[in-house]
Structures are given as C-alpha cells and as structure tokens.
mmCIF file of C-alpha atoms and ligand atoms in Angstrom:
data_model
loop_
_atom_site.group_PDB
_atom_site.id
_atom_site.type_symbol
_atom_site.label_atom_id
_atom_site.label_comp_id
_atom_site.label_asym_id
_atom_site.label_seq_id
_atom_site.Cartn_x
_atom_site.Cartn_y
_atom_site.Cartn_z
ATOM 1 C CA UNK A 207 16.690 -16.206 -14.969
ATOM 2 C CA UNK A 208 18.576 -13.274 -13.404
ATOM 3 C CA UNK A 209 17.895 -12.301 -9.971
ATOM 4 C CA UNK A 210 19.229 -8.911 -10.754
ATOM 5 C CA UNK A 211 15.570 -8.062 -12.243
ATOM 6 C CA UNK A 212 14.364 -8.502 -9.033
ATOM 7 C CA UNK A 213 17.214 -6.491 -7.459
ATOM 8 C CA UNK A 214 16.201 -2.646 -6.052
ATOM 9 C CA UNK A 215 19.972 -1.661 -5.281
ATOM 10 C CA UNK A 216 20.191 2.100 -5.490
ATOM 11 C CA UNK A 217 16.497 2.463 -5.327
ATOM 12 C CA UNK A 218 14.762 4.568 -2.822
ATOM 13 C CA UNK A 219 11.469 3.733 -1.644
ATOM 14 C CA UNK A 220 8.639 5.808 0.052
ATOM 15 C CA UNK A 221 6.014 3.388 1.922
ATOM 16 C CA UNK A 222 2.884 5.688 3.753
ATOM 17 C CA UNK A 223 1.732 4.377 6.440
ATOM 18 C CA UNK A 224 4.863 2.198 7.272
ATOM 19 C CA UNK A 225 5.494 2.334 11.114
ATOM 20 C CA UNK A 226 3.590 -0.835 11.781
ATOM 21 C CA UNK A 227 1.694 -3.505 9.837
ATOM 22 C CA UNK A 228 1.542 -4.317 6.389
ATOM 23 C CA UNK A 229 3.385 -0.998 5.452
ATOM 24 C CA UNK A 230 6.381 -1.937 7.580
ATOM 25 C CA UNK A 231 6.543 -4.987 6.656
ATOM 26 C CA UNK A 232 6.599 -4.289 2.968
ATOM 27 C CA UNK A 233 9.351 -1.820 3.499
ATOM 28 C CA UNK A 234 11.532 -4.560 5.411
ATOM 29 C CA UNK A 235 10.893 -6.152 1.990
ATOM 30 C CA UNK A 236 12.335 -3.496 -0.215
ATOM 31 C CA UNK A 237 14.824 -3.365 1.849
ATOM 32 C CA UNK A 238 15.918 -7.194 1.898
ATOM 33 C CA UNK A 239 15.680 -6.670 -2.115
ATOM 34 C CA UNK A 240 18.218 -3.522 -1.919
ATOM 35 C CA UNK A 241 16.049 -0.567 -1.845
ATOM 36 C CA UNK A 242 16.517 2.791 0.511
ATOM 37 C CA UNK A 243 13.950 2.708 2.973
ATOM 38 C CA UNK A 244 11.293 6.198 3.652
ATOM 39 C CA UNK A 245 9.108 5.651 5.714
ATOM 40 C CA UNK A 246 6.008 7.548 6.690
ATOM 41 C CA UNK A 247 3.129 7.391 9.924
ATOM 42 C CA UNK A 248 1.601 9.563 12.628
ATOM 43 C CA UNK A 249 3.043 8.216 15.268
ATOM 44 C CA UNK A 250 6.873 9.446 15.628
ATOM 45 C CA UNK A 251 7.591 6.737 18.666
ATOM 46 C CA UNK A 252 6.633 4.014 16.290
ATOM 47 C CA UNK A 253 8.192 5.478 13.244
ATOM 48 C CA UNK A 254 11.524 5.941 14.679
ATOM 49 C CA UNK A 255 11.585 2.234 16.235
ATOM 50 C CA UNK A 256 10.957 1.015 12.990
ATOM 51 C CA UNK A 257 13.784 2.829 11.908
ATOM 52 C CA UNK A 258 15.561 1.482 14.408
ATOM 53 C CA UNK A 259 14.827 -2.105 13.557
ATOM 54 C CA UNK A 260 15.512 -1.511 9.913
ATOM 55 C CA UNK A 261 18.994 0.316 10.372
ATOM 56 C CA UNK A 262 19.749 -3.088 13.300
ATOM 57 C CA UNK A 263 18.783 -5.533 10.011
ATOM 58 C CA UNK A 264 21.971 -3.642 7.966
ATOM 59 C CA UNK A 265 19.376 -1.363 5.886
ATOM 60 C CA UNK A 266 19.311 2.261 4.900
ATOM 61 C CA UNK A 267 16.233 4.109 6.506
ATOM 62 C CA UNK A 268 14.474 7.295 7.084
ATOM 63 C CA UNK A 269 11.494 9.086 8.648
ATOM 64 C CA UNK A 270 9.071 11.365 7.429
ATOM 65 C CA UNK A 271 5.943 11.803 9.549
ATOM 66 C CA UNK A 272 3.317 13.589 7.499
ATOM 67 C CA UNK A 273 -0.689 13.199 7.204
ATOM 68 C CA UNK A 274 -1.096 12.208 3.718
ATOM 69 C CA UNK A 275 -4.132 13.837 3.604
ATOM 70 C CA UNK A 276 -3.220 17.202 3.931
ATOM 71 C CA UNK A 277 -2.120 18.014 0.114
ATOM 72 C CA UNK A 278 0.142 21.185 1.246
ATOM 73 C CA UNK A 279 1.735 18.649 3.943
ATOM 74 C CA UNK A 280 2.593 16.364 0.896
ATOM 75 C CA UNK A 281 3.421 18.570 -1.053
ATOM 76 C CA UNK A 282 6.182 19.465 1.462
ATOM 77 C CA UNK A 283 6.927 16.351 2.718
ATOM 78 C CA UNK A 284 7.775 14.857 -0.704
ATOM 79 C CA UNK A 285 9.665 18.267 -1.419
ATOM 80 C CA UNK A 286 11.765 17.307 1.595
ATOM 81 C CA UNK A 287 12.561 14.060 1.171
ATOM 82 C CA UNK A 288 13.900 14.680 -2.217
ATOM 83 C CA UNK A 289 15.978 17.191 -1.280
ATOM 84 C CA UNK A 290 17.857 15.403 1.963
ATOM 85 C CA UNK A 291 17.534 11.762 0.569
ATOM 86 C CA UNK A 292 17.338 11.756 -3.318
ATOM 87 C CA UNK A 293 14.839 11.039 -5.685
ATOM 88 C CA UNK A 294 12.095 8.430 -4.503
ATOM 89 C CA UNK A 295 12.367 6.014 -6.906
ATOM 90 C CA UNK A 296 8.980 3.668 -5.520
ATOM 91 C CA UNK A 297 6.348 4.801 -4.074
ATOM 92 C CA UNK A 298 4.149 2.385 -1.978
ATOM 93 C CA UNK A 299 0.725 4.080 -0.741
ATOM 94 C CA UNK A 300 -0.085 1.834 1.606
ATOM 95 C CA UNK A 301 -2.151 4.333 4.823
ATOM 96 C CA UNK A 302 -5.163 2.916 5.092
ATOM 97 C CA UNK A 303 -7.294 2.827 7.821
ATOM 98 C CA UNK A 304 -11.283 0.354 8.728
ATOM 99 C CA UNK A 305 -14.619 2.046 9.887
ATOM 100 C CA UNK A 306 -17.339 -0.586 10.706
ATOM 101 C CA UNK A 307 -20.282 0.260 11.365
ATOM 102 C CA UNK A 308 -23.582 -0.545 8.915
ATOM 103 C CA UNK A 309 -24.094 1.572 6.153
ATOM 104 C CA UNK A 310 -27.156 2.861 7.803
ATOM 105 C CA UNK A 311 -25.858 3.979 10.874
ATOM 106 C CA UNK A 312 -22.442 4.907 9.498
ATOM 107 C CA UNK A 313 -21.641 8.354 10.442
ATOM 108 C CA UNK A 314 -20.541 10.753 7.781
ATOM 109 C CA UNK A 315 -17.276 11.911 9.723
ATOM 110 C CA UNK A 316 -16.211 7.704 9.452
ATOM 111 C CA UNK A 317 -17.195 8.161 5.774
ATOM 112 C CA UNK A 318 -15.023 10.988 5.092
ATOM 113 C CA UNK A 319 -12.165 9.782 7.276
ATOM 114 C CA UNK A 320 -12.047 6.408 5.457
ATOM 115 C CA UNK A 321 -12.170 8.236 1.764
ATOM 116 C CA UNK A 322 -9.570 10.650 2.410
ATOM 117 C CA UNK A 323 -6.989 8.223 3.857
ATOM 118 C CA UNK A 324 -7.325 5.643 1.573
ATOM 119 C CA UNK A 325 -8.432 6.911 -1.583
ATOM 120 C CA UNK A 326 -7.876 10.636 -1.451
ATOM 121 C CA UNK A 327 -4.013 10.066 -0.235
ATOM 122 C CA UNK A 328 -3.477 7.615 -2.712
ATOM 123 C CA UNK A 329 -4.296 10.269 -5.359
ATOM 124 C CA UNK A 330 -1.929 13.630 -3.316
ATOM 125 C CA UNK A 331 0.838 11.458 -2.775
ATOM 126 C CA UNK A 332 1.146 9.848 -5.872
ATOM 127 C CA UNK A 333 0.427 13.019 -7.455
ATOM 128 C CA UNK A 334 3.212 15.134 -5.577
ATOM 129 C CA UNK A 335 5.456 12.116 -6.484
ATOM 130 C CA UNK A 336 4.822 11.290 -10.080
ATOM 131 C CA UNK A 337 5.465 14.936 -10.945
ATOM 132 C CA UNK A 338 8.981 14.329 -10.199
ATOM 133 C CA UNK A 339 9.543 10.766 -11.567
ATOM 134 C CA UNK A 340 7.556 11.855 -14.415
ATOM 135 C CA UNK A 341 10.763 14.606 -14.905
ATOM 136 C CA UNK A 342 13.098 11.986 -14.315
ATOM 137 C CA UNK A 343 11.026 9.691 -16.890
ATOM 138 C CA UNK A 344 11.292 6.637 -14.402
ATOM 139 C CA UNK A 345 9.003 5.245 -11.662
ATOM 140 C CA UNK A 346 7.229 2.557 -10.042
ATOM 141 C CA UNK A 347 4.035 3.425 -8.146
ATOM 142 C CA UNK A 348 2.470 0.658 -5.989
ATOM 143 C CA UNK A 349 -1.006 1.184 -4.609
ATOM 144 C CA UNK A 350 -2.381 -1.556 -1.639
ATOM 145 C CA UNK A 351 -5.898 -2.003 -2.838
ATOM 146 C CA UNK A 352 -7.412 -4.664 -0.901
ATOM 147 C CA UNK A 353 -9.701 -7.971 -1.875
ATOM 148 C CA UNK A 354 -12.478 -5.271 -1.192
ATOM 149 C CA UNK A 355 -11.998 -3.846 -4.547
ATOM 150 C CA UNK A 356 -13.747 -6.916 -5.888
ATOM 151 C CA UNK A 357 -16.286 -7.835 -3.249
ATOM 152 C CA UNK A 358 -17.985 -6.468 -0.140
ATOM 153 C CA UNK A 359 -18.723 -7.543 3.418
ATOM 154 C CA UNK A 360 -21.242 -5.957 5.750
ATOM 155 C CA UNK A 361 -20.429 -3.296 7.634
ATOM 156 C CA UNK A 362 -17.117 -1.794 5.528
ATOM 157 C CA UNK A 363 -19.028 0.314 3.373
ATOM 158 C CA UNK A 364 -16.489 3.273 2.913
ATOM 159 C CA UNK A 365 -13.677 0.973 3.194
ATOM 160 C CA UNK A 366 -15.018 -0.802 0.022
ATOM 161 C CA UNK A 367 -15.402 2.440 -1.506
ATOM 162 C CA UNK A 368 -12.421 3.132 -0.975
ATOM 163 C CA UNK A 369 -10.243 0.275 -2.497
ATOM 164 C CA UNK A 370 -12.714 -0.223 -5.097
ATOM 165 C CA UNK A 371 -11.880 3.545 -6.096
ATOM 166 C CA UNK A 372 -8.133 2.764 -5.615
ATOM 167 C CA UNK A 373 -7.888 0.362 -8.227
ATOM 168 C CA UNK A 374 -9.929 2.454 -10.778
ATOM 169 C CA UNK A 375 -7.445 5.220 -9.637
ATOM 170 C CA UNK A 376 -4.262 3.007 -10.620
ATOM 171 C CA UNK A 377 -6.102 2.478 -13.925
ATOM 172 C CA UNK A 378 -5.819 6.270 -14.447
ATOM 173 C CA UNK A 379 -2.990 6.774 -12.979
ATOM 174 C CA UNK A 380 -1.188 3.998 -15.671
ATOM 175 C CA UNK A 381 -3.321 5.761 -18.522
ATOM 176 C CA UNK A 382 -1.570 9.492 -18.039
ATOM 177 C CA UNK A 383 2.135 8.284 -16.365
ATOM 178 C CA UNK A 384 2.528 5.183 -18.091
ATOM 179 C CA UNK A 385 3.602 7.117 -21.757
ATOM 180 C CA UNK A 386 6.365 9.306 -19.024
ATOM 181 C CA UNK A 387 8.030 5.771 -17.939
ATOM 182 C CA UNK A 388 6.544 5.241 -14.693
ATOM 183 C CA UNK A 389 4.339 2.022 -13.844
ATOM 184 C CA UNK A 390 1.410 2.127 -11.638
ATOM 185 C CA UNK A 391 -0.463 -1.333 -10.200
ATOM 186 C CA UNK A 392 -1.868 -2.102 -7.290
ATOM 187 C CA UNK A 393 -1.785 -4.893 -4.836
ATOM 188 C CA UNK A 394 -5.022 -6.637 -3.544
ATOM 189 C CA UNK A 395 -4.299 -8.369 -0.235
ATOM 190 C CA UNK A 396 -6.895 -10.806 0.788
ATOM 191 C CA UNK A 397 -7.062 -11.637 4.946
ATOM 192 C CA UNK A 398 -4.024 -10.902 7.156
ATOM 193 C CA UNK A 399 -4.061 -10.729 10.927
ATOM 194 C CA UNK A 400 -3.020 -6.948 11.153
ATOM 195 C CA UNK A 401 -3.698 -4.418 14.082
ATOM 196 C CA UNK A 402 -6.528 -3.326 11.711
ATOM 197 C CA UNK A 403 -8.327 -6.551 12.181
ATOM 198 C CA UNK A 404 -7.396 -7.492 15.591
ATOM 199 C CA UNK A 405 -10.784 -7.787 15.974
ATOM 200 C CA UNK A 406 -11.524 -10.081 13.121
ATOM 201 C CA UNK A 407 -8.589 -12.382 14.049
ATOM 202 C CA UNK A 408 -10.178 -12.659 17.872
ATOM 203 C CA UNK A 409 -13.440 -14.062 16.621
ATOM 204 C CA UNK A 410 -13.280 -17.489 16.323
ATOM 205 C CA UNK A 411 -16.174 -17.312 13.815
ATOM 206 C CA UNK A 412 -15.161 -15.703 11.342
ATOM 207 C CA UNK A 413 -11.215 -17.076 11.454
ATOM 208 C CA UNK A 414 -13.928 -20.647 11.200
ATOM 209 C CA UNK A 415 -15.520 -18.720 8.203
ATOM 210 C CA UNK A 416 -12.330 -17.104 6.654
ATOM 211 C CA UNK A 417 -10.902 -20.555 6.625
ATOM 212 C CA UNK A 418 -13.440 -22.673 5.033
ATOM 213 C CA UNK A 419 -13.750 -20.215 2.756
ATOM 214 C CA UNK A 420 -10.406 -19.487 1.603
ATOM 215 C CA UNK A 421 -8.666 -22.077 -0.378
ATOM 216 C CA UNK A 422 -5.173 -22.126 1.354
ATOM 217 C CA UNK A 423 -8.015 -22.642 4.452
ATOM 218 C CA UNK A 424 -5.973 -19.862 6.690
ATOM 219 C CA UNK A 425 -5.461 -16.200 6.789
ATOM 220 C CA UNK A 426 -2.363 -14.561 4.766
ATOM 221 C CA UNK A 427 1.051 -13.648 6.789
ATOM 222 C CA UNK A 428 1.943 -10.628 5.976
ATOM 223 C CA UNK A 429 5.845 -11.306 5.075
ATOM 224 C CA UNK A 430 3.811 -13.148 2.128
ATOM 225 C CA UNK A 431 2.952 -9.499 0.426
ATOM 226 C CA UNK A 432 7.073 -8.878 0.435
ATOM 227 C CA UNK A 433 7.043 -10.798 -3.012
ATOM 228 C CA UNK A 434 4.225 -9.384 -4.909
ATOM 229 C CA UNK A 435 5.441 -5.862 -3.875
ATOM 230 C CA UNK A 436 9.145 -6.980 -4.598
ATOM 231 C CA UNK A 437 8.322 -7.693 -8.098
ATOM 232 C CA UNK A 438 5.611 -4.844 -9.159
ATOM 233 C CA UNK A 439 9.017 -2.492 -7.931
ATOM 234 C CA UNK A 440 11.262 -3.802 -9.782
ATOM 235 C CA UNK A 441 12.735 -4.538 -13.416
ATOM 236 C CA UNK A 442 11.033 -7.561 -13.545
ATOM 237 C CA UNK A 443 7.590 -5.639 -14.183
ATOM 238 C CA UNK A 444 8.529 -3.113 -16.557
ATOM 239 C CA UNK A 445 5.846 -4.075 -18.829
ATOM 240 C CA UNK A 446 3.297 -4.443 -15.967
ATOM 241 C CA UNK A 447 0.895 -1.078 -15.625
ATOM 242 C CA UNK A 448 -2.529 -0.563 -14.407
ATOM 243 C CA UNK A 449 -2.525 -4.258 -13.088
ATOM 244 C CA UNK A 450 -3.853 -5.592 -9.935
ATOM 245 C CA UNK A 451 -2.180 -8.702 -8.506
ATOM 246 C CA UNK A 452 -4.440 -10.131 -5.726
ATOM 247 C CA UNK A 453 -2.566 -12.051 -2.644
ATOM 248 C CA UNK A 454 -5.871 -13.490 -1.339
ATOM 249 C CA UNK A 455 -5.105 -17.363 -0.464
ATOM 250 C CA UNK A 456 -7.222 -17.977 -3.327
ATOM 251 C CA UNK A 457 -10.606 -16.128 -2.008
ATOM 252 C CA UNK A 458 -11.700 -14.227 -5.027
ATOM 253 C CA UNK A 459 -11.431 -16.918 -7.585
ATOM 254 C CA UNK A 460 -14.157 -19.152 -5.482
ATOM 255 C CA UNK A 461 -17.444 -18.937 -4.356
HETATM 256 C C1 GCO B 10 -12.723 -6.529 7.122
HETATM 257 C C2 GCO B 10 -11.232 -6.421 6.914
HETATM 258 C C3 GCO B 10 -10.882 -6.455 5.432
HETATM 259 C C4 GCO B 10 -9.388 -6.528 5.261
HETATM 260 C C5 GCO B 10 -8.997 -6.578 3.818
HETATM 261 C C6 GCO B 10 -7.567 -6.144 3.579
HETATM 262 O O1 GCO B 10 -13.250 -5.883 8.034
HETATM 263 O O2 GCO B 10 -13.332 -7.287 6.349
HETATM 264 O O3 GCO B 10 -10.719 -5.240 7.517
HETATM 265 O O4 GCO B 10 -11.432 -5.319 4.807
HETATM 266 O O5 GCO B 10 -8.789 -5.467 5.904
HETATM 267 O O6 GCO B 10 -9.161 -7.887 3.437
HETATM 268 O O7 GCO B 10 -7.377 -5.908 2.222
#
C-alpha cells in the first residue's frame, strides 16, 4: 500500500476553531501528514501560540481570527486567506461550542448561540470555501459532527441539534459539490477530555458511567481523531462523500 495516498504535501488546510482542543490538535495532524496549516479562533493570544508551537514542530502555519458566524466576516476572511496563502485545499469546520442547561429552562440566546456556531458556520464557511474549490474542481471538506448526531443526553438539547443537523448538512453538501470534485464527510467523535467537557471529565460519575459504557472502557485522546481526519483529507478517500466515520471507543454500536 502506498503511504503517498495518505500524504497532504502541498495541501493547505483551513481548521475553525483551531487555537486549542480538538481543532488544534487535528491541525498538528495535517500538518505531521504534510499539509499547510490555517488556522482560525477568537482568541488572538491563543491563536498565535499555536502558531508558534506548530512553526517550533518544523510546520508551515498561519492565523486568521474571524467569527465564523458572521457570513460577511467569512466571506472576507476566506477572500484573504486565498489571496496571501493560496488556495485552501481542506477545509476542517471544527468551532463548536456546549450549552447545558434542560430543554425547559434553556434560554433562547444559548439556543441560538449553539445553532449558529455549530451548524450555521458549518454551512458560511463551507459555503464561502466550496465556491472556490468548486472553480478549481478539487476539495476535501471535513465537518466534526459529534456522537450526538446519533443519540442524545439530557441537558444538550441545541448541541444535539446541532450535530444532528451537521451531518444531514454534509449529506447535502456531498449531493451538490460532490459532481464539482470536492468530497464532503464528517467526523463523529465520541468522549474526549476537552476544555469543553472539563466538567464532564471532573465528575467521577459519569467518567464511572462513560467507562462502563464504552467498549474501549475509557474516554478518547484526542491525538486519536489525527487519523480519521488524516484519511477523509486525503487521496486515500477520494471515493468517500457524504460519509460519517464515528471515533467513539465503540459507544454507538452498543447499548
Ligand atoms: C456532553 C459532551 C458531548 C461531547 C461529544 C463530542 O455534554 O455530553 O459535551 O456532547 O462533547 O461527545 O462529540
């Protein structure tokens, strides 16, 4: 088998919602594989430390803070990046951000806020991006759904929503750009002990729960997305479109 289909040499890559976390950590996977790092966040301190640690690890790497909400912002941004780095060859929209709160008492400000970052950014950026790679007939588009796009949990309502709307947005998505060249899947990460579930990881109960009821009996580490996200960017999935590949330890395929 060659390892060149894995290989992402001469590649760029846009990651949102990269400074920290899973994001980052998938872009110092692209990265190891070949690619041209962008990365995008809110917070410029973080942003240009991760830069920082990317460029000390012998990669190529950028900056781009914009809110991937705002469509004009996008719309720029991408505009931007194309025109002082190259063409963005991958696109990883990976911003995401947890309300919890029960559906009853969830306010509809948390409800909006979770929509719009994770489902209605997934949808401007890939949008503002496509149009390009669609020109260029080439593309891989990689959106992070979550194990939430299959199942719920109390008190994640929107966030539920949200990734359950992500992966029927990938199906479209590989319906319209898939005939242009590009490829569109999604990635559905089960438990990982990120800054977004701090609190989950504290509680000893539910890391007790989480691992009797997860198969590899642990929660995920997040270098263990690198692959999954390595492969749906690469040669190797050309064929691949409107696919979810679930990184879960095993948790959806049990009950
Ligand atoms: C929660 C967690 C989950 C994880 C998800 C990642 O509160 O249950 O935040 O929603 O973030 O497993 O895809």
């Amino acid at each position: 088998m060659s390892t060149t289909l894995f290989d992402l040499t001469g590649r760029r890559a846009l990651i949102t919602g990269s400074s920290r976390g899973i994001g980052l950590t998938l872009a110092r996977g692209l990265a190891a594989a070949g690619a041209e790092i962008v990365l995008n966040g809110r917070d410029t301190a973080r942003l240009d430390a991760a830069v920082g640690s990317l460029a000390d690890a012998g990669h190529t790497a950028s900056a781009y803070p914009f809110d991937v909400t705002d469509a004009d912002a996008v719309e720029a941004a991408v505009a931007t990046i194309e025109a002082e780095q190259g063409p963005i060859d991958i696109l990883v929209n990976n911003a995401g951000i947890q309300a919890r709160a029960p559906l009853a008492d969830m306010a509809p400000a948390q409800w909006n806020a979770v929509l719009e970052t994770n489902t209605t950014a997934v949808f401007l950026v890939g949008q503002a991006v496509a149009r390009r790679m669609i020109a260029r007939r080439r593309g891989r588009i990689v959106n992070i759904a979550s194990l939430m796009a299959q199942v719920a949990r109390p008190t994640i309502g929107p966030y539920v929503a949200a990734k359950h709307a992500v992966v029927g947005l990938t199906r479209s998505m590989a319906t319209e750009w898939t005939p242009h060249g590009l490829t569109v899947n999604a990635i559905g990460p089960g438990y990982f002990a990120t800054e977004m579930n701090t609190a989950l990881a504290e509680d000893a109960a539910f890391t007790a729960w989480l691992e009797a009821r997860t198969p590899a009996g642990r929660w995920g580490r997040v270098e263990e997305l690198q692959g999954a996200c390595i492969f749906l960017a690469s040669d190797a999935a050309g064929f691949v479109s409107g696919q979810v590949l679930y990184v879960d330890g095993g948790l959806l395929a049990t009950i």
